[in-house]
Structures are given as C-alpha cells and as structure tokens.
mmCIF file of C-alpha atoms and ligand atoms in Angstrom:
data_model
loop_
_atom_site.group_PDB
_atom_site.id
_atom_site.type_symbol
_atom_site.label_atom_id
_atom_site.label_comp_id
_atom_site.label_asym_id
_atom_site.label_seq_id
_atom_site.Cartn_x
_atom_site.Cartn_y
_atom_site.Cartn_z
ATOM 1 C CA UNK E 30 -32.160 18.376 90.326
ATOM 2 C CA UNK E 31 -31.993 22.368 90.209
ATOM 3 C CA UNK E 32 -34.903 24.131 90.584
ATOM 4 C CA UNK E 33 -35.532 26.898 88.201
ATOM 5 C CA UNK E 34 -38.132 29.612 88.880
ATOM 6 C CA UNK E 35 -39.880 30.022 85.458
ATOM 7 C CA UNK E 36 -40.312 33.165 83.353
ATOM 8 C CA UNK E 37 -42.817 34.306 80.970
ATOM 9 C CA UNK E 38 -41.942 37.216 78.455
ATOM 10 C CA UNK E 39 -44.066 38.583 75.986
ATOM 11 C CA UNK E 40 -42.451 39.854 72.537
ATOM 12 C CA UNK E 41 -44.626 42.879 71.240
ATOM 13 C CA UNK E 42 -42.904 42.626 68.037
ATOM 14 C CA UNK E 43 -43.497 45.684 65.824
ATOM 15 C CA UNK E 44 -46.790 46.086 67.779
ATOM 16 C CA UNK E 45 -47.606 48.835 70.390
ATOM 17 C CA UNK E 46 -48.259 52.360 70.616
ATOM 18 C CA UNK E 47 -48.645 54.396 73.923
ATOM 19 C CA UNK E 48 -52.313 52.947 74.120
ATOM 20 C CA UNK E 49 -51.145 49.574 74.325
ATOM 21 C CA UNK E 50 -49.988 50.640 78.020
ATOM 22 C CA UNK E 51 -53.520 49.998 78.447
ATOM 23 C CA UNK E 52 -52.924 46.069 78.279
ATOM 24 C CA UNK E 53 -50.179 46.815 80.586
ATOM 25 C CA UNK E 54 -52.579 48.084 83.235
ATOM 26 C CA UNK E 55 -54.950 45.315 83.142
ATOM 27 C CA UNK E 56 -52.357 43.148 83.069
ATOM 28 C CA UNK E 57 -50.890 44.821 86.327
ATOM 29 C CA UNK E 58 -53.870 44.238 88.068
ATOM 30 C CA UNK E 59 -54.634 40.889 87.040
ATOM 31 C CA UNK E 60 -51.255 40.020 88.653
ATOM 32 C CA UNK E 61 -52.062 41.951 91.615
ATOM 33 C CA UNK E 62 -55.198 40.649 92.484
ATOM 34 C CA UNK E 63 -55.206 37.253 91.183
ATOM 35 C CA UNK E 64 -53.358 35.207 92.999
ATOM 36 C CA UNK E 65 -49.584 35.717 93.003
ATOM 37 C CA UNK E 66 -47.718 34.935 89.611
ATOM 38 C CA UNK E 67 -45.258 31.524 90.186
ATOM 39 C CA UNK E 68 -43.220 33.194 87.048
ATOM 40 C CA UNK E 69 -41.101 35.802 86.235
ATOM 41 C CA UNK E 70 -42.903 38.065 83.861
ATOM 42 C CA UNK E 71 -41.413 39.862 81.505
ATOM 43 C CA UNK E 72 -42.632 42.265 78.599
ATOM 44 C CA UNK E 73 -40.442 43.315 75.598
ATOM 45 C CA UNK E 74 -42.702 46.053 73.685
ATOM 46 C CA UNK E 75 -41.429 47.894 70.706
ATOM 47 C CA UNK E 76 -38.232 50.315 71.932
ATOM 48 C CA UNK E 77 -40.398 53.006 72.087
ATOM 49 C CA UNK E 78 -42.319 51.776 74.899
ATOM 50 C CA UNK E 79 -39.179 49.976 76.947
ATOM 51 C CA UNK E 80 -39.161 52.494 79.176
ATOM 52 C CA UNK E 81 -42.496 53.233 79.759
ATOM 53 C CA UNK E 82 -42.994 49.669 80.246
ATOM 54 C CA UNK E 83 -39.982 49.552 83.061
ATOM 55 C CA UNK E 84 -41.871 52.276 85.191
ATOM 56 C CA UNK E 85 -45.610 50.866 84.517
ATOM 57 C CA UNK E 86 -44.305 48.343 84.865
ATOM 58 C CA UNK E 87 -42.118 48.163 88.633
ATOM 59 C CA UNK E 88 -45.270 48.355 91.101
ATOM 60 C CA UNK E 89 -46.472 44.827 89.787
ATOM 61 C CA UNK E 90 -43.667 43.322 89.436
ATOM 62 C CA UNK E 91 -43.706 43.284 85.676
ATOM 63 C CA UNK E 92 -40.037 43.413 84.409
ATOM 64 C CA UNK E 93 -39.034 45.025 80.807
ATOM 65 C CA UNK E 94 -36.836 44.084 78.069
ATOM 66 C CA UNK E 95 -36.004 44.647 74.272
ATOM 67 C CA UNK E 96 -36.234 42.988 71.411
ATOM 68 C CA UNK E 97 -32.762 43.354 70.254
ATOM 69 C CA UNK E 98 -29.916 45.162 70.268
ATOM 70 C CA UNK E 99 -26.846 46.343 68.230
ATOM 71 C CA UNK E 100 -23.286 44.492 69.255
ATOM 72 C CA UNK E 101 -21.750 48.119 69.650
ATOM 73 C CA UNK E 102 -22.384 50.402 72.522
ATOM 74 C CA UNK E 103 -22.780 53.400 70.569
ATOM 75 C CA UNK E 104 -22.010 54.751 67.315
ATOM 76 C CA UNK E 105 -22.870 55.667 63.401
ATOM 77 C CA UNK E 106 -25.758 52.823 63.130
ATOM 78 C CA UNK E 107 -28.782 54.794 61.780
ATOM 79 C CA UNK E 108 -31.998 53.427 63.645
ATOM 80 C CA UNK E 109 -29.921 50.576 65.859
ATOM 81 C CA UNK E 110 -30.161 50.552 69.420
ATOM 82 C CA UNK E 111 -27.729 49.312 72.102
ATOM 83 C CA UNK E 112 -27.912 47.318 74.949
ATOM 84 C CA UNK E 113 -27.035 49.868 76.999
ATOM 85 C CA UNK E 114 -29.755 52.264 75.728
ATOM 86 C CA UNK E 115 -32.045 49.350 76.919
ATOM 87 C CA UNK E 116 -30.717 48.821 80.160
ATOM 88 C CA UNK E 117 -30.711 52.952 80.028
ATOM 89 C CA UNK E 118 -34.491 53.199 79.403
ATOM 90 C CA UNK E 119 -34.962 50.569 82.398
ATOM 91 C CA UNK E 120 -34.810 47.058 80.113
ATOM 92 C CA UNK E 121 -33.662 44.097 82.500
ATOM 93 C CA UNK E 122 -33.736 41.876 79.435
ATOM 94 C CA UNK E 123 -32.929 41.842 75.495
ATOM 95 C CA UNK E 124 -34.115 38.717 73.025
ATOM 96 C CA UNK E 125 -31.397 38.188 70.622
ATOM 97 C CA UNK E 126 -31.649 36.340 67.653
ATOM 98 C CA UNK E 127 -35.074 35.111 67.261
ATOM 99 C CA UNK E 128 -36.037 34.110 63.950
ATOM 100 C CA UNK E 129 -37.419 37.172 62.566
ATOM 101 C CA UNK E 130 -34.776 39.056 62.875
ATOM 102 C CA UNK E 131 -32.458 36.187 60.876
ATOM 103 C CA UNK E 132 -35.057 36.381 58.216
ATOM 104 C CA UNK E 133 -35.428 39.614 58.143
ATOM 105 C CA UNK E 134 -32.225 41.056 58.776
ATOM 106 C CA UNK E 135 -29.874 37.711 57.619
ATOM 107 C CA UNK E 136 -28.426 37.597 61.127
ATOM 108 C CA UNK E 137 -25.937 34.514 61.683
ATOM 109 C CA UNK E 138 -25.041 32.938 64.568
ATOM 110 C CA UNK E 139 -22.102 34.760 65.113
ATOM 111 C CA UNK E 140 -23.553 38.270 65.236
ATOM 112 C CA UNK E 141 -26.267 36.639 67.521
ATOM 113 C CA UNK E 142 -23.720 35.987 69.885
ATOM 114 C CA UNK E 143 -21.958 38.969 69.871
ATOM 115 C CA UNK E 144 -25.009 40.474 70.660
ATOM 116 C CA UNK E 145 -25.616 38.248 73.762
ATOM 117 C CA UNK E 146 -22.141 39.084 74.872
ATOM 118 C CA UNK E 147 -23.171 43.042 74.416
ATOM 119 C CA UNK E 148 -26.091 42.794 76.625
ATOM 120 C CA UNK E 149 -24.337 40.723 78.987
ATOM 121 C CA UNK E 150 -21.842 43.478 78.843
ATOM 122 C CA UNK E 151 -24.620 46.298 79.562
ATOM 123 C CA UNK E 152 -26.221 43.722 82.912
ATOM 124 C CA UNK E 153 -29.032 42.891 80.797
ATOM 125 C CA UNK E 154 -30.058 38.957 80.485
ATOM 126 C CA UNK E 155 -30.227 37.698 77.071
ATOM 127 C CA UNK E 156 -33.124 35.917 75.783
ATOM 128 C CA UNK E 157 -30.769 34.130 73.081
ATOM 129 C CA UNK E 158 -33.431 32.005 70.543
ATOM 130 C CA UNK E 159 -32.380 29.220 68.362
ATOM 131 C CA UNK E 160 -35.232 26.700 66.462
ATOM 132 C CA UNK E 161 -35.094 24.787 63.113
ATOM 133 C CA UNK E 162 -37.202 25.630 59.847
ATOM 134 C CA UNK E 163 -40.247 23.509 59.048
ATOM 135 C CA UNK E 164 -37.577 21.979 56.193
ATOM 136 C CA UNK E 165 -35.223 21.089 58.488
ATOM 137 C CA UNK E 166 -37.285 19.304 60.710
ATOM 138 C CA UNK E 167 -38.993 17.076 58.306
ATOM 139 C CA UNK E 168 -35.405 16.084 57.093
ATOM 140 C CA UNK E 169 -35.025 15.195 60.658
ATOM 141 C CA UNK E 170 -32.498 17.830 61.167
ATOM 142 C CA UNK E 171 -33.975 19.862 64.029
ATOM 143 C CA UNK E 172 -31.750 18.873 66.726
ATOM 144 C CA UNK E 173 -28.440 19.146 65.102
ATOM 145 C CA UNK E 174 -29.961 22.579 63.709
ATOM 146 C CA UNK E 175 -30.701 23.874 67.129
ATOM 147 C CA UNK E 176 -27.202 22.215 68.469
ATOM 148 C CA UNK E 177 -25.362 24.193 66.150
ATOM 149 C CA UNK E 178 -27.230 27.225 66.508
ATOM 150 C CA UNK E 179 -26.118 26.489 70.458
ATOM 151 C CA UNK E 180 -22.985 26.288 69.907
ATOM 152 C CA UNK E 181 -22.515 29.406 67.858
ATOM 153 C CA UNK E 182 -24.833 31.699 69.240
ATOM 154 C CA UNK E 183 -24.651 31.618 73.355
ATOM 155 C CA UNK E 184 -20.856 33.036 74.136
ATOM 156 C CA UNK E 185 -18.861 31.049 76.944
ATOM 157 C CA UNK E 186 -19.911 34.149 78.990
ATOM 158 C CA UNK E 187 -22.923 32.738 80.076
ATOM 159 C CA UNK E 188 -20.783 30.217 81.790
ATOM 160 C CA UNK E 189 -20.505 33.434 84.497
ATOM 161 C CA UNK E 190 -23.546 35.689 83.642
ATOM 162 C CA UNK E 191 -27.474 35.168 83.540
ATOM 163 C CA UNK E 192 -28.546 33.887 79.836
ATOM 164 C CA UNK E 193 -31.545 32.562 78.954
ATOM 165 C CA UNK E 194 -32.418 30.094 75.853
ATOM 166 C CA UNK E 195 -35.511 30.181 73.484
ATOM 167 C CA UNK E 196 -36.254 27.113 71.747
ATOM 168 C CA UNK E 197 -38.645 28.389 68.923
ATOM 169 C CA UNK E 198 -39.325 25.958 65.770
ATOM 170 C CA UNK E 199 -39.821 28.847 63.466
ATOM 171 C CA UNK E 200 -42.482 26.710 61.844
ATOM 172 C CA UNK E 201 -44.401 27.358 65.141
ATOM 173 C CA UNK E 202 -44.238 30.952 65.263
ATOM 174 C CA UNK E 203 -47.676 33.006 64.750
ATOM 175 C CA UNK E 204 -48.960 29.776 62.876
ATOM 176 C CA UNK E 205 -50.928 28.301 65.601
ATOM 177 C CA UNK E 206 -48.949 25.227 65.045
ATOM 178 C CA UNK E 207 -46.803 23.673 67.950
ATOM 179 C CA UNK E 208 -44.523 20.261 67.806
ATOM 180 C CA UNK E 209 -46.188 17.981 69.978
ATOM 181 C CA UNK E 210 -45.223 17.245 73.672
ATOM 182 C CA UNK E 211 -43.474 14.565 72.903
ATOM 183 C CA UNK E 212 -41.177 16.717 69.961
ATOM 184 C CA UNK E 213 -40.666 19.594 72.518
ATOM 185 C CA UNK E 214 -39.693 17.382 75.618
ATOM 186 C CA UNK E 215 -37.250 15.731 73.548
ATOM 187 C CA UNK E 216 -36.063 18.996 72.271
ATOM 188 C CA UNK E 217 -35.654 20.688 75.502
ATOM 189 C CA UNK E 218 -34.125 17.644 76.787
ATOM 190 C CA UNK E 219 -30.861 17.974 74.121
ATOM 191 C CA UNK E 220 -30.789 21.356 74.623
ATOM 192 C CA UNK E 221 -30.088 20.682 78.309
ATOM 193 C CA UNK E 222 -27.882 17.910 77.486
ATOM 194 C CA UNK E 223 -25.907 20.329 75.401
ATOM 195 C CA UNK E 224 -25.816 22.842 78.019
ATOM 196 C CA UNK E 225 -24.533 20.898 80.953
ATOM 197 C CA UNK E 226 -22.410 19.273 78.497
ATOM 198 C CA UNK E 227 -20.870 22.840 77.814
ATOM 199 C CA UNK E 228 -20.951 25.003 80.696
ATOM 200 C CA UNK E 229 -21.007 21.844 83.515
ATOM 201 C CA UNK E 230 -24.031 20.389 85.402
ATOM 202 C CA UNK E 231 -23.992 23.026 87.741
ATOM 203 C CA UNK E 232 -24.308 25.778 85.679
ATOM 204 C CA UNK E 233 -26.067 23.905 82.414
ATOM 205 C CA UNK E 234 -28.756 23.294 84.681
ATOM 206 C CA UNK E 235 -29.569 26.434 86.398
ATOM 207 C CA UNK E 236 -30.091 27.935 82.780
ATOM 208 C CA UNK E 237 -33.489 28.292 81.736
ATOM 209 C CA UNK E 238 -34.803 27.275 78.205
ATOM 210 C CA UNK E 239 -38.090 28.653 76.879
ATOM 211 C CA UNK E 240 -40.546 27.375 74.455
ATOM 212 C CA UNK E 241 -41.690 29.746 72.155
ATOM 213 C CA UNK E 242 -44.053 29.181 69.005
ATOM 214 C CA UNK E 243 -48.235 29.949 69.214
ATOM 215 C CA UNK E 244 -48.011 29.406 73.036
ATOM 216 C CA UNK E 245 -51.674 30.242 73.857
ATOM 217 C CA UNK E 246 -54.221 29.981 77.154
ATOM 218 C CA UNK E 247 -55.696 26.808 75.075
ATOM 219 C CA UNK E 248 -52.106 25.122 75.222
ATOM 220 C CA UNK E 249 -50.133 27.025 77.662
ATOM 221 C CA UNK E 250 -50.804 24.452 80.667
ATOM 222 C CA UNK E 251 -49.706 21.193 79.055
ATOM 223 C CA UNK E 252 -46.701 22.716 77.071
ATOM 224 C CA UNK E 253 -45.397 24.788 80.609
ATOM 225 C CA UNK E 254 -45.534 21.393 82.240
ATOM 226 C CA UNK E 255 -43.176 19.159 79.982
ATOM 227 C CA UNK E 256 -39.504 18.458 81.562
ATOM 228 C CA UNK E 257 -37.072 20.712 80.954
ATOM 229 C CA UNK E 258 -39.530 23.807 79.861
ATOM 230 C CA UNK E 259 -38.535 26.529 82.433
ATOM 231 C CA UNK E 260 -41.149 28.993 80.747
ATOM 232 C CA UNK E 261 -42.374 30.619 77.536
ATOM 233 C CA UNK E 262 -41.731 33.594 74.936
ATOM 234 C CA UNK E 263 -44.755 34.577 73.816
ATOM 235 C CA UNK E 264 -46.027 36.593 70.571
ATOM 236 C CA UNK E 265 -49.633 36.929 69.685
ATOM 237 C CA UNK E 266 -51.350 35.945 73.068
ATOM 238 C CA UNK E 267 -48.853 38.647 75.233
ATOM 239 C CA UNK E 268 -50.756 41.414 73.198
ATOM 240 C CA UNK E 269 -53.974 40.866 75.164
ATOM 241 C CA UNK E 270 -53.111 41.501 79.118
ATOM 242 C CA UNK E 271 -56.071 38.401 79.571
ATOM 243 C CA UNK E 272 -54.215 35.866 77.377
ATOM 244 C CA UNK E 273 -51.032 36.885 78.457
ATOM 245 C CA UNK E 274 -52.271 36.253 82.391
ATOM 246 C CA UNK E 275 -54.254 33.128 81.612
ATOM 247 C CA UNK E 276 -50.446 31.718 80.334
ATOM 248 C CA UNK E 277 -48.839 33.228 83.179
ATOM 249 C CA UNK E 278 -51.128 31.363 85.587
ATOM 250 C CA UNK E 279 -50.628 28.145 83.670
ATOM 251 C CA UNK E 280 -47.363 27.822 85.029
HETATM 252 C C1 LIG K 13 -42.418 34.836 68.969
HETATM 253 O O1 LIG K 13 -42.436 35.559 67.989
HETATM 254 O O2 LIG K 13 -41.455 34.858 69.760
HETATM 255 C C2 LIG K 13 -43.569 33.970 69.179
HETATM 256 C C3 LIG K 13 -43.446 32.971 70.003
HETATM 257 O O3 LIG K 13 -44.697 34.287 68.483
HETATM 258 P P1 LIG K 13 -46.147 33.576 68.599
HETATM 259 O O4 LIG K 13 -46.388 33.293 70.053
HETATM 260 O O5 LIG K 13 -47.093 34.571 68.052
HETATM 261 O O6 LIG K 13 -46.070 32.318 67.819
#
C-alpha cells in the first residue's frame, strides 16, 4: 500500500484581517518548537492575506493557498480572482468547490472542474471538495452523491498533475456535527475505490482525500486515524494558531 504524507489546511473563509497574521506567528512557532509537524500544513486565508501568508509563512514551513479561483486567467470578471493571481501572490494551493461556494454562488460540478483544471493549469494543487447534504444522506444517498460529484468535478488531468480531494458532508460543516468513524471510513473507502477505479491503482492511490466538517483538537486524533483519511480541511479550529496545532499534531 502507498504511503501518503498527510496535509492539514486551514480555510479562513471570509475571516482575517492583517491582525490575524498574528495567529500565523504563533502558529509558526508552535511548529518550530514543538516537535516537527508529520503533515503538510497549509493555510488558505481570505485573498487579501495569500500573499502575506506565503512569505510569513516560508520560514516554518507553512504553505499558502486560496479559497477559489475563477476558470479564466484573466479578464472582465469584477471581484474574481485567478489561479494564476494565486500562484502570483505565492499560493501553492486553491480549494475548489467546497460547499459554500455551491450554495452561495450555485456552482455545479462542471464549473468546479474547470476550475481544478485552471489551477492545475497555473501549478497550483487543487483542493477539489465534494460531500452530500444532510437530506441526501438520510435517504441513503451520500455515496452515489459524492460519486457523482467525483466524477464530474476532478478533470482526467489529475491523472498527470497533483489534486487533492475533500470529502466534506455539508451537514458537518461549522455544526460541530461529524458522521461517525464508521460513516467516514466507509466514505473515504468508496472514494478511493472510485479513484483507483478511474485514474488506476497507481495513481488512485497516491491521491490524498481529506475529511473536512467541525474537525476539532477534541476529535482530530480519532478522525486523522481512520483508513483512507490522508488529512483534514479545517474551518473554525484553523482560526486559532493553538487549535489549528493541537490538529496538526494529531496526525
Ligand atoms: C470548511 O468549511 O471547510 C470546514 C471544514 O469548516 P468547519 O471545520 O468549521 O466545519
């Protein structure tokens, strides 16, 4: 079996103004002086902050990406950013269609991947997020949800480029409510199913797949150790450089 080094990225969400570097410090030298981080960290503030969080960021090892980004490089799209613009400001990552943004903004599948595909195209790593509605998993939907969400939003590029997947019940997100080990293990384990099943073992299993959805310090260490769970996205707790390291270190 591959061996995947795990990564942790925090999603700022609208939250964040240059004080909120602050968090970044102490997070810094948390990771500096505690003992070394066994995961990738990653921090995806508000745009504003990408690149400050990309130099802050570089001495400890703390890598920066967006929270989303237009399919077009440039262009008349009033208040959009690109992927290139990210990868620009110093962005080595870009989360693509997490729920949020398909509530808010009615983004489909389709434009999810194209997305992926343009920060692919710019050398960033998508952080491409697919999860099922509280609905849709009570009518025992979820997987086929999330399969078809799979199939429509990650673009055969990833076959040849760096892509990471987000499994994030939307039901779970800022709630404080998580599936229970048993639901995510089973959930992570068709989403690598479908993977290798798409892109071939060798490549389906080198791809990490998050879980995302209240991830705190209280939870972190159980959910970071079920099969298949190569890391987390994190809201809420990545605001507070402590609760963002205690996860971290859970890995
Ligand atoms: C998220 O929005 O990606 C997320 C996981 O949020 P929270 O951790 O706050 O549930």
């Amino acid at each position: 079996m591959t061996t995947i080094s795990p990564l942790i990225a925090g999603n700022w969400k609208m939250n964040g103004l240059s004080q909120s570097l602050d968090e970044l410090t102490e997070l810094a030298q948390l990771l500096t002086t505690g003992e070394a981080p066994r995961a990738v960290v990653v921090v995806c503030p508000p745009a504003t902050l990408v690149a400050a969080v990309a130099t802050q960021g570089a001495s400890s090892g703390i890598l920066a990406g967006g929270q989303d980004c237009h399919v077009n490089a440039s262009g008349a799209h009033t208040g959009d950013i690109s992927a290139y613009m990210l990868a620009d400001a110093g962005a080595q990552f870009a989360i693509v269609g997490h729920s949020e943004r398909r509530a808010d903004h009615g983004e489909t599948d389709d434009q999810v991947r194209a997305k992926a595909e343009a920060a692919i195209g710019a050398g960033l790593k998508p952080i491409i997020c697919v999860g099922e509605t509280e609905a849709q998993r009570d009518a025992g939907q979820a997987e086929s949800i999330v399969a078809a969400q799979l199939v429509s939003s990650i673009p055969d590029a990833a076959g040849l480029h760096e892509v990471i997947v987000a499994y994030e019940p939307v039901w779970a997100i800022g709630t404080g409510r998580t599936p229970s080990n048993d639901d995510i293990a089973q959930m992570h384990a068709s989403i690598r199913a479908r993977l290798v099943d798409r892109f071939g073992a060798d490549k389906g299993n080198t791809i990490r797949i998050l879980y995302g959805g209240s991830l705190k310090p209280v939870n972190a260490r159980e959910i970071l150790a079920i099969d298949n769970v190569n890391g987390g996205l994190v809201g809420g707790a990545s605001l507070l450089a402590k609760d963002f390291y205690t996860i971290i270190s859970a890995v």
